[in-house]
Amino acid sequence: MKPFYLFLLLFLLWSCNPTAEKLKYSASKDALEFYQQGWVQIMDEGRYGAAEDSYRKALELDPNFLVGKSVLARLTLDLEERLKFEEELFKKSNQIAGDERLLLDVYNALVHYTNLRDQGLSASKSALSEALQLAEKNLQKLIHKYPKKTYLKAEYIEILHSLYGPQRALDSMAVLLLPEQKTNPFLLGASASMHAELDQFEIAMEQAKILGSIVKDNSQPKTYAVYAFILLEMKDLLNAKYNADKAYQLDPRNLDASRLKEKIDQRIAQEKNKQTTAEY
């Protein structure tokens, strides 16, 4: 890690206020409970389908919960529904202010990008770049003001990974995570996957084992998806396929599992084609 970057991270960490108030949302208490439950399901458990149900329940209880609606818009596979969400969110965003608005703007930008991408529009590339830059700026402010908000911090790490790669994200995790956040299933799985990207397979597998010991519940796709990614990076295609198939079987809506399954199946098919060609 470069000295200046280390100094910047340490300064930002020092500037955190661990006694800061909780991020306040414009939503009812009952809606917030389902909203928080959805984050646990999607991030820690990898159960995308269950998370979508939770977000929909939150909106049934509070239809005007715009942040909740923006998260559901990111999750739904229904393009028509997502386009309607984007239009509504654009019209009503000015109803939200302060730190909640910083978060809403990030999620809205990501919804906009997803809609452009799913429509096959060329503007999606610039929209993604703008969304990532906005997310880095806004989430950086939020995680230092609310350091105990684990899922905000997890999303910030994902943004850093997308923008700068695994090493930068890992360096940031080493500085930013509170002790209790280091064993969070999502963050631990993300760390394992990024070490695998860097060919640090021993560390990756050790972290995956720790993840398994924390999760314990074999009905959750999370651990299987992490193992599938690591094994794919190790070029152990058969074991990667077993884990990806298992994660997909447990929740076909899990995007990590479905994308890994498709990628692994393509690699296996390519290897078979090479063998067939070599025989002739």
Coordinates of C-alpha atoms in Angstrom, one line a residue:
M1 CA 0.0 0.0 0.0
K2 CA 1.4 3.4 -1.0
P3 CA 2.3 5.7 2.0
F4 CA 0.0 8.5 1.0
Y5 CA -3.0 6.2 0.5
L6 CA -2.3 4.6 3.9
F7 CA -2.2 8.0 5.5
L8 CA -5.5 9.0 3.8
L9 CA -7.2 5.8 5.0
L10 CA -5.9 6.3 8.6
F11 CA -7.1 9.9 8.6
L12 CA -10.6 8.9 7.4
L13 CA -10.8 6.2 10.0
W14 CA -9.7 8.6 12.7
S15 CA -12.4 11.0 11.6
C16 CA -15.1 8.5 12.2
N17 CA -17.5 9.3 15.0
P18 CA -18.3 5.9 16.7
T19 CA -21.0 7.6 18.7
A20 CA -22.8 9.1 15.7
E21 CA -26.5 8.7 15.5
K22 CA -28.0 5.9 13.4
L23 CA -28.8 6.8 9.9
K24 CA -32.5 7.9 9.9
Y25 CA -34.8 6.6 7.2
S26 CA -38.2 8.1 6.2
A27 CA -40.1 4.9 6.9
S28 CA -42.2 3.3 9.5
K29 CA -40.7 1.1 12.1
D30 CA -42.3 -2.1 10.8
A31 CA -41.2 -1.3 7.2
L32 CA -37.6 -0.8 8.4
E33 CA -37.6 -4.2 10.1
F34 CA -38.4 -6.0 6.8
Y35 CA -35.9 -3.7 5.0
Q36 CA -33.1 -4.7 7.4
Q37 CA -34.1 -8.3 7.2
G38 CA -33.8 -8.1 3.4
W39 CA -30.2 -6.9 3.8
V40 CA -29.3 -9.9 6.0
Q41 CA -30.9 -12.3 3.5
I42 CA -29.2 -10.9 0.4
M43 CA -25.8 -10.1 1.8
D44 CA -25.1 -12.6 4.5
E45 CA -27.2 -15.6 3.4
G46 CA -27.2 -15.1 -0.4
R47 CA -31.0 -15.6 -0.5
Y48 CA -32.1 -13.1 -3.2
G49 CA -35.6 -14.5 -3.5
A50 CA -36.3 -14.2 0.2
A51 CA -34.8 -10.7 0.2
E52 CA -37.1 -9.6 -2.5
D53 CA -40.1 -10.8 -0.5
S54 CA -38.8 -8.8 2.5
Y55 CA -38.4 -5.6 0.5
R56 CA -41.9 -6.0 -1.0
K57 CA -43.3 -6.5 2.5
A58 CA -41.6 -3.3 3.6
L59 CA -43.2 -1.4 0.8
E60 CA -46.6 -2.9 1.5
L61 CA -46.3 -1.4 5.0
D62 CA -44.9 1.9 3.8
P63 CA -45.4 2.6 0.0
N64 CA -43.6 5.9 0.3
F65 CA -40.3 4.3 1.6
L66 CA -38.2 5.5 -1.4
V67 CA -34.9 4.0 -0.3
G68 CA -36.6 0.6 0.2
K69 CA -38.2 1.0 -3.3
S70 CA -34.8 1.8 -4.8
V71 CA -33.3 -1.4 -3.3
L72 CA -36.2 -3.5 -4.6
A73 CA -35.7 -1.8 -8.0
R74 CA -32.1 -3.0 -8.0
L75 CA -33.2 -6.5 -7.2
T76 CA -36.3 -7.2 -9.4
L77 CA -35.7 -9.0 -12.7
D78 CA -38.8 -7.4 -14.2
L79 CA -37.6 -4.6 -16.5
E80 CA -41.0 -3.0 -16.9
E81 CA -41.5 -2.8 -13.1
R82 CA -38.0 -1.4 -12.7
L83 CA -38.6 1.3 -15.3
K84 CA -41.8 2.3 -13.4
F85 CA -39.8 2.4 -10.2
E86 CA -37.1 4.6 -11.8
E87 CA -39.7 7.1 -13.0
E88 CA -41.4 7.3 -9.6
L89 CA -38.0 7.6 -7.8
F90 CA -36.9 10.4 -10.1
K91 CA -40.1 12.3 -9.5
K92 CA -40.1 11.9 -5.7
S93 CA -36.4 12.0 -4.7
N94 CA -36.7 15.7 -3.7
Q95 CA -38.9 14.6 -0.8
I96 CA -35.8 13.1 0.8
A97 CA -32.9 15.1 2.2
G98 CA -29.7 14.8 4.2
D99 CA -27.8 11.5 4.5
E100 CA -30.8 9.4 3.4
R101 CA -30.7 11.4 0.1
L102 CA -27.0 10.6 -0.4
L103 CA -27.9 6.9 -0.2
L104 CA -31.0 7.2 -2.4
D105 CA -29.0 9.0 -5.1
V106 CA -26.6 6.1 -5.3
Y107 CA -29.2 3.5 -5.5
N108 CA -31.2 5.5 -8.1
A109 CA -28.0 5.9 -10.2
L110 CA -27.5 2.1 -10.1
V111 CA -31.2 1.5 -11.1
H112 CA -30.8 3.9 -14.0
Y113 CA -27.7 2.0 -15.2
T114 CA -29.4 -1.4 -14.9
N115 CA -32.3 -0.2 -16.9
L116 CA -30.1 1.1 -19.7
R117 CA -28.1 -2.1 -19.7
D118 CA -31.1 -4.3 -19.9
Q119 CA -32.5 -2.3 -22.8
G120 CA -29.2 -2.8 -24.6
L121 CA -28.6 1.0 -24.8
S122 CA -25.0 2.2 -25.4
A123 CA -25.4 4.9 -22.8
S124 CA -25.2 2.2 -20.1
K125 CA -21.4 2.3 -20.1
S126 CA -21.2 6.0 -19.1
A127 CA -24.1 5.6 -16.7
L128 CA -22.2 2.8 -14.9
S129 CA -19.1 5.0 -14.6
E130 CA -21.1 7.9 -13.2
A131 CA -23.0 5.6 -10.8
L132 CA -19.7 4.1 -9.4
Q133 CA -18.1 7.5 -9.0
L134 CA -21.2 8.9 -7.2
A135 CA -21.3 5.7 -5.0
E136 CA -17.7 6.1 -4.0
K137 CA -18.2 9.7 -3.0
N138 CA -21.5 9.3 -1.2
L139 CA -20.8 6.0 0.5
Q140 CA -17.4 7.2 1.7
K141 CA -19.2 10.0 3.6
L142 CA -21.8 7.7 5.0
I143 CA -19.5 4.9 6.3
H144 CA -17.3 7.4 8.2
K145 CA -20.3 9.1 9.7
Y146 CA -22.0 5.7 10.5
P147 CA -19.1 3.3 11.0
K148 CA -21.4 0.6 12.5
K149 CA -23.6 0.3 9.3
T150 CA -22.1 -2.9 8.1
Y151 CA -24.0 -3.2 4.9
L152 CA -23.2 0.3 3.8
K153 CA -19.6 -0.5 4.4
A154 CA -20.0 -3.7 2.4
E155 CA -21.4 -1.8 -0.5
Y156 CA -18.5 0.7 -0.3
I157 CA -16.0 -2.2 -0.5
E158 CA -17.8 -3.6 -3.6
I159 CA -17.6 -0.2 -5.2
L160 CA -13.9 0.1 -4.5
H161 CA -13.4 -3.4 -5.9
S162 CA -15.3 -2.4 -9.1
L163 CA -13.3 0.8 -9.6
Y164 CA -9.8 -0.2 -8.4
G165 CA -9.6 -4.0 -8.1
P166 CA -9.2 -6.5 -5.3
Q167 CA -6.0 -5.2 -3.7
R168 CA -7.3 -1.7 -3.1
A169 CA -10.5 -3.1 -1.7
L170 CA -8.6 -5.5 0.7
D171 CA -6.4 -2.6 1.8
S172 CA -9.5 -0.6 2.6
M173 CA -11.1 -3.4 4.5
A174 CA -8.0 -3.8 6.7
V175 CA -8.3 -0.2 7.8
L176 CA -12.1 0.4 7.8
L177 CA -13.6 -2.7 9.3
L178 CA -14.5 -2.7 13.0
P179 CA -13.5 -5.9 14.8
E180 CA -17.1 -7.3 14.8
Q181 CA -17.4 -6.6 11.1
K182 CA -14.4 -8.8 10.1
T183 CA -16.5 -11.9 10.6
N184 CA -19.6 -10.6 8.8
P185 CA -20.5 -13.3 6.3
F186 CA -20.7 -11.0 3.3
L187 CA -17.4 -9.2 4.0
L188 CA -15.6 -12.4 4.9
G189 CA -16.8 -14.0 1.7
A190 CA -15.8 -10.9 -0.3
S191 CA -12.4 -11.0 1.2
A192 CA -12.0 -14.7 0.4
S193 CA -13.0 -14.1 -3.2
M194 CA -10.7 -11.1 -3.6
H195 CA -7.7 -13.1 -2.3
A196 CA -8.6 -15.8 -4.8
E197 CA -8.5 -13.1 -7.6
L198 CA -4.9 -12.4 -6.4
D199 CA -4.0 -16.1 -6.6
Q200 CA -3.7 -16.1 -2.8
F201 CA -5.6 -19.4 -2.6
E202 CA -4.4 -20.6 0.8
I203 CA -5.8 -17.4 2.4
A204 CA -9.0 -17.6 0.3
M205 CA -9.7 -21.2 1.3
E206 CA -9.0 -20.6 5.0
Q207 CA -11.4 -17.7 5.0
A208 CA -14.0 -19.8 3.2
K209 CA -13.7 -22.4 5.9
I210 CA -14.2 -19.8 8.6
L211 CA -17.2 -18.5 6.7
G212 CA -18.7 -22.0 6.7
S213 CA -18.1 -22.4 10.4
I214 CA -20.0 -19.1 11.0
V215 CA -22.9 -19.7 8.6
K216 CA -23.4 -23.4 9.5
D217 CA -26.8 -23.4 7.8
N218 CA -26.5 -25.6 4.7
S219 CA -29.7 -24.2 3.3
Q220 CA -28.0 -20.9 2.7
P221 CA -26.3 -20.4 -0.7
K222 CA -23.6 -18.0 0.5
T223 CA -20.8 -20.4 1.4
Y224 CA -21.3 -22.5 -1.7
A225 CA -21.2 -19.5 -4.0
V226 CA -17.9 -18.3 -2.3
Y227 CA -16.3 -21.8 -2.7
A228 CA -17.5 -21.9 -6.3
F229 CA -15.7 -18.6 -7.1
I230 CA -12.5 -19.6 -5.4
L231 CA -12.4 -23.0 -7.1
L232 CA -13.1 -21.4 -10.5
E233 CA -10.1 -19.1 -9.9
M234 CA -8.1 -22.3 -9.0
K235 CA -9.3 -23.8 -12.3
D236 CA -10.8 -26.7 -10.4
L237 CA -13.9 -26.8 -12.6
L238 CA -15.6 -29.9 -11.4
N239 CA -15.6 -28.9 -7.8
A240 CA -16.5 -25.3 -8.7
K241 CA -19.5 -26.6 -10.7
Y242 CA -20.6 -28.7 -7.7
N243 CA -20.7 -25.7 -5.4
A244 CA -22.2 -23.3 -8.0
D245 CA -24.9 -25.8 -8.8
K246 CA -25.6 -26.3 -5.1
A247 CA -25.9 -22.5 -4.5
Y248 CA -28.2 -22.2 -7.6
Q249 CA -30.3 -25.1 -6.5
L250 CA -30.8 -23.4 -3.1
D251 CA -31.8 -20.1 -4.7
P252 CA -32.0 -19.7 -8.5
R253 CA -32.4 -16.0 -7.9
N254 CA -28.9 -15.7 -6.4
L255 CA -27.0 -13.6 -9.0
D256 CA -23.6 -14.7 -7.9
A257 CA -24.6 -18.4 -8.2
S258 CA -26.3 -18.0 -11.6
R259 CA -23.5 -16.1 -13.1
L260 CA -20.9 -18.5 -11.8
K261 CA -22.9 -21.5 -12.9
E262 CA -23.1 -20.1 -16.5
K263 CA -19.4 -19.2 -16.5
I264 CA -18.3 -22.6 -15.2
D265 CA -20.5 -24.5 -17.6
Q266 CA -19.0 -22.5 -20.5
R267 CA -15.5 -23.3 -19.3
I268 CA -16.3 -27.0 -19.0
A269 CA -17.8 -27.0 -22.5
Q270 CA -14.7 -25.3 -23.8
E271 CA -12.4 -27.9 -22.2
K272 CA -14.4 -30.7 -23.7
N273 CA -14.2 -29.1 -27.1
K274 CA -10.5 -28.8 -26.8
Q275 CA -10.2 -32.5 -25.9
T276 CA -12.4 -33.5 -28.8
T277 CA -10.4 -31.4 -31.2
A278 CA -7.1 -32.9 -29.9
E279 CA -8.3 -36.4 -30.4
Y280 CA -8.9 -35.7 -34.1

